[in-house]
XYZ file of C-alpha atoms in Angstrom:
684
model
C 25.789 -16.727 15.958
C 23.570 -13.520 14.765
C 25.552 -11.104 16.277
C 28.823 -12.277 14.615
C 26.399 -11.815 11.094
C 25.444 -8.569 11.807
C 28.782 -7.393 12.219
C 30.303 -10.007 9.917
C 31.314 -6.428 7.518
C 33.040 -4.847 10.072
C 35.181 -7.656 11.170
C 35.839 -8.222 7.093
C 37.213 -4.750 6.747
C 39.848 -5.156 9.798
C 41.013 -8.824 8.434
C 41.681 -6.789 5.172
C 43.644 -4.660 6.858
C 45.594 -7.085 8.539
C 45.953 -8.533 5.037
C 47.637 -5.855 4.281
C 50.332 -6.431 7.207
C 50.541 -9.889 7.922
C 52.405 -12.507 5.251
C 49.642 -14.507 3.570
C 50.391 -18.773 2.704
C 49.612 -18.927 -0.972
C 46.901 -21.692 -0.063
C 45.113 -18.891 1.637
C 45.954 -16.034 -0.617
C 44.586 -17.950 -3.773
C 40.922 -18.862 -1.632
C 41.369 -14.809 -1.266
C 41.716 -14.271 -4.751
C 38.807 -16.699 -5.713
C 35.955 -14.509 -3.458
C 37.260 -11.558 -5.263
C 36.319 -12.334 -8.625
C 33.190 -14.136 -7.335
C 32.140 -10.689 -5.346
C 32.481 -8.765 -8.215
C 30.899 -10.803 -10.643
C 28.017 -10.865 -7.746
C 28.304 -7.022 -8.159
C 28.315 -6.493 -11.393
C 25.278 -8.665 -12.286
C 23.260 -6.909 -9.405
C 23.713 -3.598 -11.252
C 22.254 -5.300 -14.295
C 18.982 -6.080 -12.011
C 17.825 -3.299 -10.386
C 15.637 -0.705 -12.009
C 16.722 2.324 -10.154
C 20.480 3.414 -7.900
C 18.819 3.477 -5.322
C 17.560 -0.286 -5.012
C 21.707 -0.812 -4.736
C 22.303 2.444 -2.361
C 25.222 0.656 -0.552
C 27.596 0.641 -3.577
C 29.760 3.450 -2.851
C 30.789 2.103 0.334
C 30.608 -1.419 -0.902
C 33.396 0.402 -4.004
C 36.015 1.358 -1.124
C 35.338 -1.611 0.377
C 36.417 -3.887 -2.848
C 38.846 -1.327 -3.508
C 40.453 -1.810 -0.756
C 40.710 -5.279 -0.489
C 41.499 -5.927 -3.986
C 44.956 -4.022 -2.443
C 45.505 -5.680 -0.139
C 45.392 -8.875 -1.850
C 48.037 -6.717 -4.541
C 49.876 -5.906 -1.499
C 49.859 -9.704 -0.340
C 50.857 -11.084 -3.379
C 53.487 -8.662 -4.061
C 55.386 -10.088 -0.179
C 55.044 -13.677 -1.748
C 56.623 -12.817 -5.697
C 59.499 -10.931 -4.343
C 60.488 -13.258 -1.201
C 59.182 -16.795 -2.756
C 60.980 -16.479 -6.233
C 57.802 -15.428 -8.333
C 55.527 -18.610 -6.490
C 52.464 -16.403 -5.519
C 49.926 -19.355 -5.704
C 48.397 -21.260 -8.303
C 45.653 -18.733 -9.513
C 48.410 -15.998 -10.228
C 50.999 -18.489 -12.254
C 48.107 -19.718 -13.710
C 46.472 -16.379 -14.883
C 50.318 -15.910 -16.082
C 50.674 -19.183 -17.581
C 47.363 -18.423 -20.288
C 47.966 -14.880 -20.883
C 51.289 -15.230 -21.301
C 51.586 -17.818 -23.579
C 55.390 -18.247 -23.466
C 55.455 -14.715 -24.497
C 56.346 -12.527 -21.858
C 55.925 -9.482 -24.365
C 52.516 -9.933 -25.201
C 51.275 -10.571 -21.969
C 52.334 -7.574 -20.794
C 50.814 -5.093 -23.535
C 47.681 -7.246 -22.897
C 47.966 -6.159 -18.979
C 48.203 -2.172 -19.830
C 45.817 -2.478 -22.802
C 42.919 -3.639 -19.931
C 44.290 -1.181 -17.469
C 44.569 1.292 -20.119
C 40.779 0.493 -21.060
C 39.446 0.532 -18.019
C 40.965 3.794 -16.880
C 40.517 5.754 -19.691
C 37.013 4.634 -20.867
C 35.116 2.915 -18.672
C 35.990 4.837 -15.649
C 36.641 8.011 -16.837
C 32.874 8.328 -18.513
C 31.715 6.532 -15.402
C 33.266 9.611 -13.242
C 31.818 12.562 -15.638
C 28.407 10.817 -15.889
C 28.176 10.870 -11.766
C 29.653 14.406 -11.635
C 26.943 15.843 -13.713
C 23.991 13.076 -12.390
C 24.711 15.089 -9.111
C 25.326 18.362 -9.499
C 21.388 17.966 -12.025
C 20.074 15.651 -8.703
C 20.758 18.716 -6.370
C 19.518 21.662 -8.813
C 16.378 19.791 -9.168
C 15.706 19.088 -5.539
C 14.039 22.399 -5.262
C 11.475 21.744 -7.945
C 10.933 18.118 -7.078
C 10.224 19.005 -3.389
C 7.266 21.874 -4.678
C 5.589 18.974 -6.803
C 5.277 16.954 -3.488
C 3.835 19.683 -1.594
C 1.543 20.466 -4.547
C 0.329 16.634 -4.681
C -0.199 16.823 -0.798
C -1.908 20.130 -0.834
C -4.481 18.921 -3.947
C -4.997 15.818 -1.437
C -2.998 13.038 -4.907
C -0.696 12.089 -1.928
C -1.070 11.014 1.571
C 1.127 12.900 4.366
C 2.930 8.820 4.311
C 3.868 9.192 0.913
C 5.070 12.538 0.804
C 7.881 12.036 3.773
C 8.941 8.594 1.497
C 9.358 11.021 -1.854
C 11.046 13.674 0.399
C 12.987 10.533 2.042
C 14.356 9.439 -1.080
C 15.123 13.005 -3.224
C 17.364 13.198 -0.031
C 18.652 9.176 -0.658
C 19.448 10.115 -4.107
C 21.226 13.315 -4.187
C 23.694 11.610 -1.387
C 23.641 8.799 -3.388
C 24.846 10.100 -6.486
C 27.111 12.350 -4.660
C 28.705 9.768 -2.827
C 28.573 8.411 -6.398
C 30.807 11.343 -7.949
C 33.341 10.499 -5.213
C 33.204 7.124 -5.137
C 34.680 6.709 -9.307
C 37.637 8.618 -7.612
C 38.698 5.218 -5.866
C 38.666 3.030 -9.269
C 40.562 6.042 -11.305
C 43.492 5.369 -8.222
C 42.778 1.749 -8.550
C 43.594 1.450 -11.952
C 46.829 3.985 -11.492
C 47.612 1.799 -8.125
C 47.853 -1.681 -10.678
C 49.902 -0.253 -13.028
C 52.359 1.135 -10.199
C 52.383 -2.648 -8.508
C 52.829 -4.146 -11.445
C 55.924 -2.024 -12.506
C 57.388 -2.466 -8.878
C 57.010 -6.889 -8.612
C 58.882 -7.041 -12.679
C 61.454 -4.292 -11.204
C 62.103 -5.694 -7.696
C 61.768 -9.521 -8.572
C 64.920 -8.414 -11.072
C 66.804 -6.974 -8.880
C 66.332 -9.507 -6.161
C 66.502 -12.864 -8.864
C 69.916 -11.521 -10.413
C 71.134 -10.130 -6.890
C 70.145 -12.473 -4.350
C 69.502 -15.780 -6.269
C 72.361 -15.514 -8.655
C 69.782 -16.639 -11.664
C 70.818 -15.272 -15.179
C 68.448 -12.309 -17.044
C 66.374 -14.728 -19.015
C 65.537 -16.976 -16.081
C 64.634 -14.156 -14.113
C 62.509 -12.166 -16.849
C 60.465 -15.997 -17.381
C 59.776 -16.570 -13.473
C 58.879 -12.985 -12.733
C 56.717 -11.846 -16.237
C 54.387 -14.775 -15.213
C 53.743 -13.874 -11.353
C 54.044 -10.081 -12.496
C 51.368 -9.944 -15.298
C 49.341 -13.160 -12.914
C 49.097 -10.825 -10.688
C 48.271 -7.630 -12.410
C 45.772 -10.152 -14.161
C 43.771 -11.504 -11.001
C 43.234 -7.970 -9.820
C 42.553 -6.488 -12.932
C 39.396 -8.802 -13.686
C 37.961 -7.744 -10.949
C 38.431 -4.181 -11.008
C 37.678 -4.181 -14.467
C 33.770 -5.805 -13.310
C 33.914 -3.163 -10.588
C 34.236 -1.010 -12.581
C 32.026 -1.553 -15.067
C 29.313 -2.330 -12.552
C 29.963 1.480 -11.867
C 29.265 2.594 -15.219
C 26.076 0.615 -15.188
C 24.740 1.800 -12.365
C 25.604 5.649 -12.870
C 23.923 5.231 -16.412
C 20.426 3.558 -15.019
C 18.123 7.025 -14.958
C 15.661 6.282 -17.466
C 15.919 2.712 -16.710
C 11.724 1.734 -15.998
C 12.802 -1.900 -14.930
C 15.904 -4.423 -14.903
C 18.497 -3.986 -17.822
C 17.401 -7.625 -19.031
C 13.779 -6.612 -19.662
C 14.780 -2.857 -20.967
C 17.611 -4.396 -23.396
C 14.884 -7.142 -24.447
C 11.772 -4.871 -24.931
C 13.284 -1.999 -27.080
C 15.134 -3.662 -29.420
C 11.824 -5.816 -29.395
C 9.822 -2.849 -30.661
C 12.353 -2.385 -33.325
C 12.685 -4.823 -36.095
C 13.758 -3.009 -38.993
C 17.001 -2.099 -37.763
C 17.829 -6.026 -36.978
C 16.383 -6.664 -40.880
C 18.874 -3.828 -42.273
C 21.393 -4.553 -40.236
C 21.139 -8.398 -41.529
C 21.175 -6.692 -45.606
C 24.070 -5.094 -44.565
C 25.841 -8.012 -43.279
C 24.407 -9.428 -46.535
C 26.346 -7.031 -48.504
C 29.538 -6.983 -46.606
C 29.817 -11.159 -47.345
C 29.417 -10.112 -51.297
C 33.259 -8.591 -50.880
C 36.024 -10.744 -51.984
C 38.119 -11.812 -48.771
C 35.510 -12.042 -46.258
C 34.457 -14.990 -44.399
C 31.491 -15.987 -46.107
C 30.369 -18.599 -44.034
C 30.054 -16.088 -40.505
C 29.190 -12.947 -42.220
C 25.662 -14.802 -44.258
C 25.008 -17.362 -40.525
C 24.491 -13.920 -38.567
C 22.720 -12.180 -41.659
C 20.303 -14.893 -41.706
C 20.225 -14.700 -37.681
C 19.259 -10.834 -38.140
C 16.841 -11.159 -40.864
C 14.771 -14.129 -39.074
C 14.785 -12.414 -35.725
C 13.668 -9.036 -37.262
C 11.027 -10.886 -39.221
C 9.658 -12.839 -36.635
C 9.471 -9.870 -34.087
C 7.656 -7.696 -37.351
C 5.091 -10.230 -37.585
C 4.324 -10.062 -33.708
C 4.257 -6.496 -34.035
C 1.856 -6.219 -36.841
C -0.533 -8.694 -34.945
C -0.507 -7.143 -31.791
C -1.521 -4.057 -33.149
C -3.804 -5.136 -35.209
C -4.944 -6.473 -31.880
C -5.327 -2.746 -30.806
C -6.691 -1.609 -33.529
C -9.835 -3.647 -33.545
C -9.980 -2.747 -29.370
C -9.907 0.267 -30.950
C -12.444 0.595 -33.394
C -14.821 -1.221 -31.072
C -14.434 1.353 -28.264
C -15.116 4.426 -30.835
C -18.001 2.338 -32.736
C -21.399 4.011 -32.669
C -23.505 3.358 -28.801
C -26.331 1.593 -30.167
C -30.001 3.170 -29.392
C -31.794 2.613 -26.143
C -34.179 0.271 -28.268
C -31.489 -1.378 -29.928
C -29.250 -1.980 -26.553
C -32.799 -3.458 -24.768
C -33.590 -5.592 -27.865
C -30.962 -8.290 -26.232
C -32.958 -9.823 -23.298
C -29.821 -9.883 -21.250
C -29.447 -6.717 -20.914
C -32.770 -5.509 -19.510
C -31.121 -7.460 -16.503
C -29.434 -4.356 -16.325
C -32.355 -2.543 -14.817
C -33.715 -4.790 -12.455
C -30.264 -4.227 -10.383
C -29.811 -2.678 -6.743
C -27.425 -0.893 -6.019
C -27.020 -1.050 -1.853
C -25.807 2.539 -1.071
C -26.232 5.276 -4.183
C -25.744 8.385 -4.069
C -27.182 11.194 -6.307
C -26.198 14.892 -6.943
C -27.257 18.278 -8.352
C -24.766 19.376 -11.081
C -23.503 22.575 -8.890
C -22.167 19.545 -5.937
C -20.385 17.505 -8.851
C -17.261 19.007 -8.319
C -16.970 18.104 -4.654
C -17.511 13.713 -5.644
C -15.612 13.717 -8.943
C -12.140 12.664 -8.616
C -11.232 14.400 -12.148
C -12.268 17.444 -11.089
C -10.081 17.488 -8.419
C -12.862 15.910 -5.428
C -11.735 13.797 -2.779
C -15.226 12.299 -1.979
C -14.485 9.359 -2.599
C -10.964 8.964 -0.676
C -13.256 10.261 2.222
C -15.762 7.494 1.523
C -13.081 5.060 1.692
C -11.431 6.454 5.391
C -15.148 5.708 6.499
C -15.643 2.659 5.336
C -11.738 1.022 7.279
C -13.128 3.294 10.615
C -16.651 1.737 10.050
C -14.892 -1.821 9.826
C -12.429 -1.634 12.813
C -15.663 -0.242 14.895
C -18.510 -2.102 14.182
C -16.727 -5.084 12.414
C -18.815 -4.993 8.928
C -17.691 -3.593 5.718
C -19.931 -0.709 3.998
C -20.484 -1.619 0.575
C -19.640 0.741 -1.916
C -21.216 3.966 -2.501
C -22.711 4.163 -6.670
C -22.638 8.234 -7.863
C -25.086 9.413 -10.447
C -25.650 13.544 -11.332
C -29.546 13.632 -11.765
C -30.277 16.738 -13.747
C -33.766 16.349 -11.981
C -32.511 17.521 -8.192
C -32.001 21.025 -7.118
C -28.373 21.889 -8.490
C -27.583 22.556 -4.772
C -29.394 19.040 -3.774
C -29.148 15.559 -2.712
C -30.575 12.184 -1.871
C -29.502 9.190 -0.693
C -30.609 5.764 -1.505
C -30.606 2.389 -0.085
C -31.257 -0.355 -2.496
C -32.902 2.278 -4.513
C -35.316 4.166 -2.352
C -34.706 7.515 -0.921
C -33.994 7.141 2.375
C -32.650 11.070 3.315
C -31.631 14.110 1.121
C -30.199 16.815 1.707
C -28.632 20.627 -0.117
C -25.236 21.968 0.098
C -23.986 25.258 -0.692
C -20.437 24.475 -2.512
C -18.774 27.687 -1.913
C -19.923 27.845 1.791
C -18.736 26.524 5.033
C -21.734 25.361 7.988
C -21.379 26.999 11.227
C -23.257 24.962 13.673
C -24.361 26.384 16.987
C -22.600 24.329 19.902
C -25.125 26.498 22.596
C -22.060 28.697 23.848
C -21.483 31.596 21.392
C -19.901 34.656 22.468
C -21.537 36.296 18.935
C -23.204 36.495 15.490
C -22.198 35.490 12.120
C -24.530 36.501 9.415
C -25.536 33.811 7.112
C -27.964 31.960 5.191
C -30.357 29.649 8.216
C -30.466 25.933 7.575
C -30.490 23.071 9.685
C -27.552 20.959 9.611
C -28.394 17.045 7.622
C -27.215 14.389 9.721
C -28.127 15.501 13.156
C -30.839 17.986 12.679
C -28.471 20.709 14.476
C -29.595 24.790 13.966
C -26.970 26.138 11.638
C -25.642 28.722 9.224
C -24.150 29.117 5.487
C -21.596 31.305 5.760
C -19.267 32.955 3.694
C -15.787 32.127 3.439
C -13.681 35.282 4.794
C -16.472 34.607 8.003
C -15.307 31.264 8.854
C -12.544 32.658 11.069
C -14.900 35.027 12.578
C -17.250 32.111 13.236
C -14.705 30.114 14.572
C -13.713 32.618 16.830
C -17.058 33.601 18.274
C -17.514 29.353 19.212
C -18.849 27.952 15.711
C -18.227 24.712 14.738
C -17.464 25.275 10.901
C -17.298 22.661 8.541
C -16.883 22.884 4.904
C -19.446 21.315 1.957
C -17.114 17.848 1.817
C -17.400 17.178 5.536
C -21.512 17.616 5.148
C -22.145 15.309 2.697
C -19.489 12.320 3.955
C -20.730 13.021 7.175
C -24.717 12.720 6.282
C -24.111 9.830 4.122
C -21.959 7.960 6.926
C -24.555 8.942 9.741
C -27.158 6.698 7.174
C -24.966 4.112 6.967
C -25.164 3.417 10.832
C -28.230 3.913 11.151
C -29.528 1.834 8.662
C -26.446 -0.767 8.785
C -28.320 -3.625 9.897
C -30.152 -3.813 6.092
C -26.809 -3.336 4.731
C -25.374 -6.487 6.109
C -26.168 -9.427 2.918
C -25.619 -13.029 3.083
C -22.891 -12.903 1.496
C -21.413 -10.678 3.908
C -22.254 -12.929 6.547
C -19.520 -15.443 4.963
C -16.990 -13.572 4.910
C -16.696 -12.821 8.120
C -17.401 -16.428 9.061
C -14.640 -17.336 6.500
C -12.221 -14.804 8.038
C -12.690 -16.107 11.588
C -11.951 -19.643 10.521
C -8.779 -18.696 9.795
C -8.088 -18.359 13.224
C -11.074 -20.256 15.020
C -11.786 -23.207 12.735
C -13.235 -26.015 15.016
C -15.618 -23.220 16.787
C -17.326 -22.182 13.145
C -17.702 -26.176 12.174
C -19.684 -26.372 15.395
C -21.521 -23.670 15.443
C -22.085 -22.929 11.656
C -24.757 -24.277 10.025
C -25.263 -26.838 12.170
C -26.337 -24.438 15.268
C -27.333 -22.213 13.603
C -28.070 -21.211 9.727
C -26.506 -18.753 7.889
C -29.748 -16.336 7.485
C -30.986 -16.686 11.456
C -27.050 -15.517 11.769
C -27.938 -12.877 9.239
C -30.949 -11.912 11.610
C -29.113 -12.253 14.970
C -26.098 -9.816 13.619
C -28.485 -7.654 11.877
C -30.670 -6.787 16.068
C -27.357 -6.317 16.839
C -26.707 -3.325 14.674
C -29.831 -2.245 14.701
C -29.204 -0.943 18.073
C -25.385 0.126 17.480
C -23.583 -2.946 18.868
C -20.207 -3.823 17.096
C -20.214 -7.383 15.715
C -16.252 -7.643 15.378
C -16.214 -9.516 18.171
C -17.360 -12.750 16.241
C -15.840 -15.528 18.549
C -17.814 -14.063 21.656
C -21.033 -14.259 19.019
C -20.515 -17.636 18.199
C -19.998 -18.941 21.410
C -23.104 -17.757 22.770
C -24.928 -19.069 20.007
C -22.804 -22.739 20.953
C -24.174 -22.450 24.382
C -27.121 -21.549 24.103
C -28.335 -22.559 20.500
C -29.744 -25.668 21.103
C -32.164 -24.821 23.353
C -33.212 -21.892 21.764
C -34.299 -21.324 18.689
C -35.819 -17.821 19.155
C -33.277 -15.390 16.813
C -34.722 -12.487 19.561
C -33.902 -14.530 22.795
C -30.418 -15.834 20.965
C -29.163 -11.859 20.505
C -30.203 -10.683 24.082
C -27.994 -13.419 25.373
C -24.929 -12.142 23.350
C -25.329 -9.128 23.754
C -25.140 -10.158 27.629
C -22.238 -11.953 26.689
C -20.860 -8.320 25.031
C -21.411 -6.305 28.214
C -18.070 -5.312 28.032
C -18.476 -4.200 24.886
C -21.628 -2.413 25.552
C -20.488 -0.650 28.330
C -17.120 0.854 26.800
C -20.073 2.337 23.883
C -22.351 3.769 26.248
C -20.803 4.865 29.401
C -18.374 8.209 30.101
C -16.502 8.704 33.117
C -17.023 5.338 35.373
C -20.384 5.937 34.971
C -23.738 5.666 33.209
C -26.477 7.692 33.544
C -30.268 6.108 32.677
C -33.773 6.638 32.510
C -35.360 3.683 34.487
C -38.796 1.623 34.409
C -40.870 1.350 37.583
C -41.641 -2.167 38.955
C -45.228 -1.404 38.054
C -44.530 -0.301 34.230
C -42.374 -3.744 33.769
C -45.872 -5.765 35.345
C -47.321 -4.130 32.758
C -45.062 -5.077 29.779
C -44.890 -8.169 31.191
C -48.592 -9.051 31.390
C -49.021 -7.466 27.863
C -46.564 -10.588 26.401
C -48.743 -12.274 24.272
C -47.411 -15.403 22.012
C -48.374 -16.721 18.499
C -46.795 -19.680 16.400
C -43.681 -17.836 15.269
C -42.665 -15.780 17.549
C -43.979 -13.523 21.038
C -45.386 -10.159 20.804
C -46.209 -7.152 23.238
C -49.899 -5.964 23.356
C -50.618 -3.079 24.879
C -54.023 -0.738 25.077
C -53.081 2.461 23.088
C -54.036 5.045 25.751
C -51.906 3.533 28.352
C -48.886 3.585 25.210
C -49.280 6.987 24.887
C -49.563 7.868 28.298
C -45.737 5.679 28.544
C -44.512 7.452 25.870
C -45.746 11.022 26.624
C -44.168 10.620 30.339
C -40.486 8.867 28.545
C -40.368 12.146 26.321
C -40.665 14.145 29.645
C -38.386 12.884 31.435
C -35.671 12.675 28.254
C -36.339 16.602 27.819
C -35.485 16.899 31.496
C -32.109 15.368 31.365
C -31.387 16.265 27.842
C -29.409 18.907 28.662
C -27.027 16.246 30.747
C -27.012 13.626 28.069
C -26.677 13.832 24.134
C -28.113 10.052 23.844
C -31.098 9.075 26.033
C -30.815 5.235 27.644
C -33.280 3.306 29.178
C -32.268 0.466 31.689
C -34.760 -2.663 32.040
C -34.899 -5.688 33.263
C -33.009 -8.437 31.169
C -36.680 -9.765 30.147
C -38.506 -6.441 28.988
C -35.705 -4.881 26.986
C -36.141 -6.283 23.908
C -39.917 -5.324 24.723
C -39.773 -1.918 25.360
C -36.787 -1.398 22.905
C -39.556 -2.572 20.068
C -42.287 -0.288 21.389
C -40.098 2.552 21.377
C -38.453 1.890 18.069
C -42.385 3.602 16.619
C -42.209 6.556 18.825
C -38.691 7.633 19.707
C -36.029 5.417 17.539
C -32.606 6.863 18.711
C -33.063 6.296 22.582
C -31.024 3.184 24.220
C -32.545 0.990 25.835
C -30.289 -1.446 27.677
C -30.662 -3.782 30.549
C -28.852 -4.709 34.099
C -27.165 -7.924 33.072
C -25.555 -5.768 29.839
C -23.452 -3.568 32.227
C -19.927 -4.150 33.227
C -20.061 -4.458 37.450
C -17.158 -1.615 37.049
C -19.632 0.665 36.082
C -21.815 2.819 38.567
C -25.565 3.277 37.428
C -27.054 6.775 37.690
C -30.827 7.157 37.828
C -31.947 10.959 36.467
C -35.475 10.147 36.368
C -38.361 7.051 35.974
C -41.115 5.987 34.294
C -44.280 5.125 36.164
C -48.062 4.895 35.592
């Protein structure tokens, strides 16, 4: 059934061609005439409701199909009129009798007027508009393409948006070019209607008098009704289609559908209605004019104009009041803070805030062409996909107390990082395998602490040839901000974020959420658990596995630290994928003596367990760890320490004070498919 529907247009066109050849019964022909009229009305109404021509881009092809359909019906009706003594169905007879009203001359005159109106007025105008529009559209294509390229290069639009705009320009040119040719169908249809009507009438008279033996008056009465009826049945849909053609090629300056545009634009000019009503009143005073009709219409126009004038006046008054409020001088600081409610604004804290010196404003200000906000949005989307957490909005401020090239990153109102950027330079990072040196200003890359140089723009290509990694100033700023957010993501995870994560999971697994939250774990404890995972760089996007693990152990285990360890083991595939490379993971291990020392140093209190090791011994452990890390720093970027499951959490807390960048994993958190390669060992 679906295949038949998809090929229905092809089948319809074949059926139309067959109708030209195969004789049709009167009943079936009546049905086809009704379908033709209905289809024409649908097309006309559609052209009124579209906002732009490309919304009805199939119109040129549809114009050909409907024209062919009408001509096939004309041929079929001509066959019936000439072969059946003028009887070609109820539709043709009804149209003929209704228009003729017993007078063949009047019927022919009405028919000819309709054809001429369509041919000379509507079709001719549509043809001219389509021709001019097609020419102007083609001439404007290069300028539009250049505008798209300029917007793309300046970052105002994306590559996908640019591709869509280019496609629309090409489609628009193709459409108006097709419309220029398609209007010829309407013109030819009008000419053929006159020819077919003449053939029907002359042929009918000849057949009626020669073969039927009827008198001239009888033949004239019979075939005039059929001829005029047939002409009108074809010309009424043709007139509708011709009007639709004109409608669609005149939609150049429309912002909405025709109904909305007309209503909006007439409503904006109420005085034109009032003046028109006054003119009608003056005309009604002329002797002989029908005063009832004239004065009634004049009253309606004046009344509508007055109502629209009053509504526009009220609207303008409200706009003026709003503008006056906007233009009112701002209250002084003392006046503003007299209202106690305004003081609460002073204690509001933004989760993430960045303050910049005045030289960096062009980098972050959208009105100055900066794309900082777009880059932050891209990072937010990437971080959500990777870690399962949505980064809050970043508040930007300019700070006159900072150095011009300096910026500060704050979390919850407190400074956590700062840096300096030279806007007119590039940052060249040394990856360690340079083939040459480039002169520049020595500095340290702010996000990762890599030795680097600020180099002039004209040295960018030379630096890349020598092997430097060259970064533009905006990328340096965004990279530093994104790295700060990654490191402190557990601090940014709010209770509101937890509610949204739970609500999001509820859409796909409502029974699990209702079972676990808050009956087994409260929102506060869930926030602590997810914060523990984020603190060590573990994604929390698999909320289903996290809550299932809490459901399995949460009734017997209330310590959030222990629950976090169980969840980490459940997320072993995620952890393995994050820290392994090439099917193996390179680690530093702890000796049995060190693990026993840590286990024996665990103390308990009423609230939680904590580690208590002799400071001298602790210093020795950390020193040996740093020594092992320095040995293998050329083989791995981030040191990974492997421990037993019970020791992992305590050793991680120990390292946080001395080497927070290290990753501590347990054997139960590594998938069996990955090979563990020990590059060092820590022992006492």
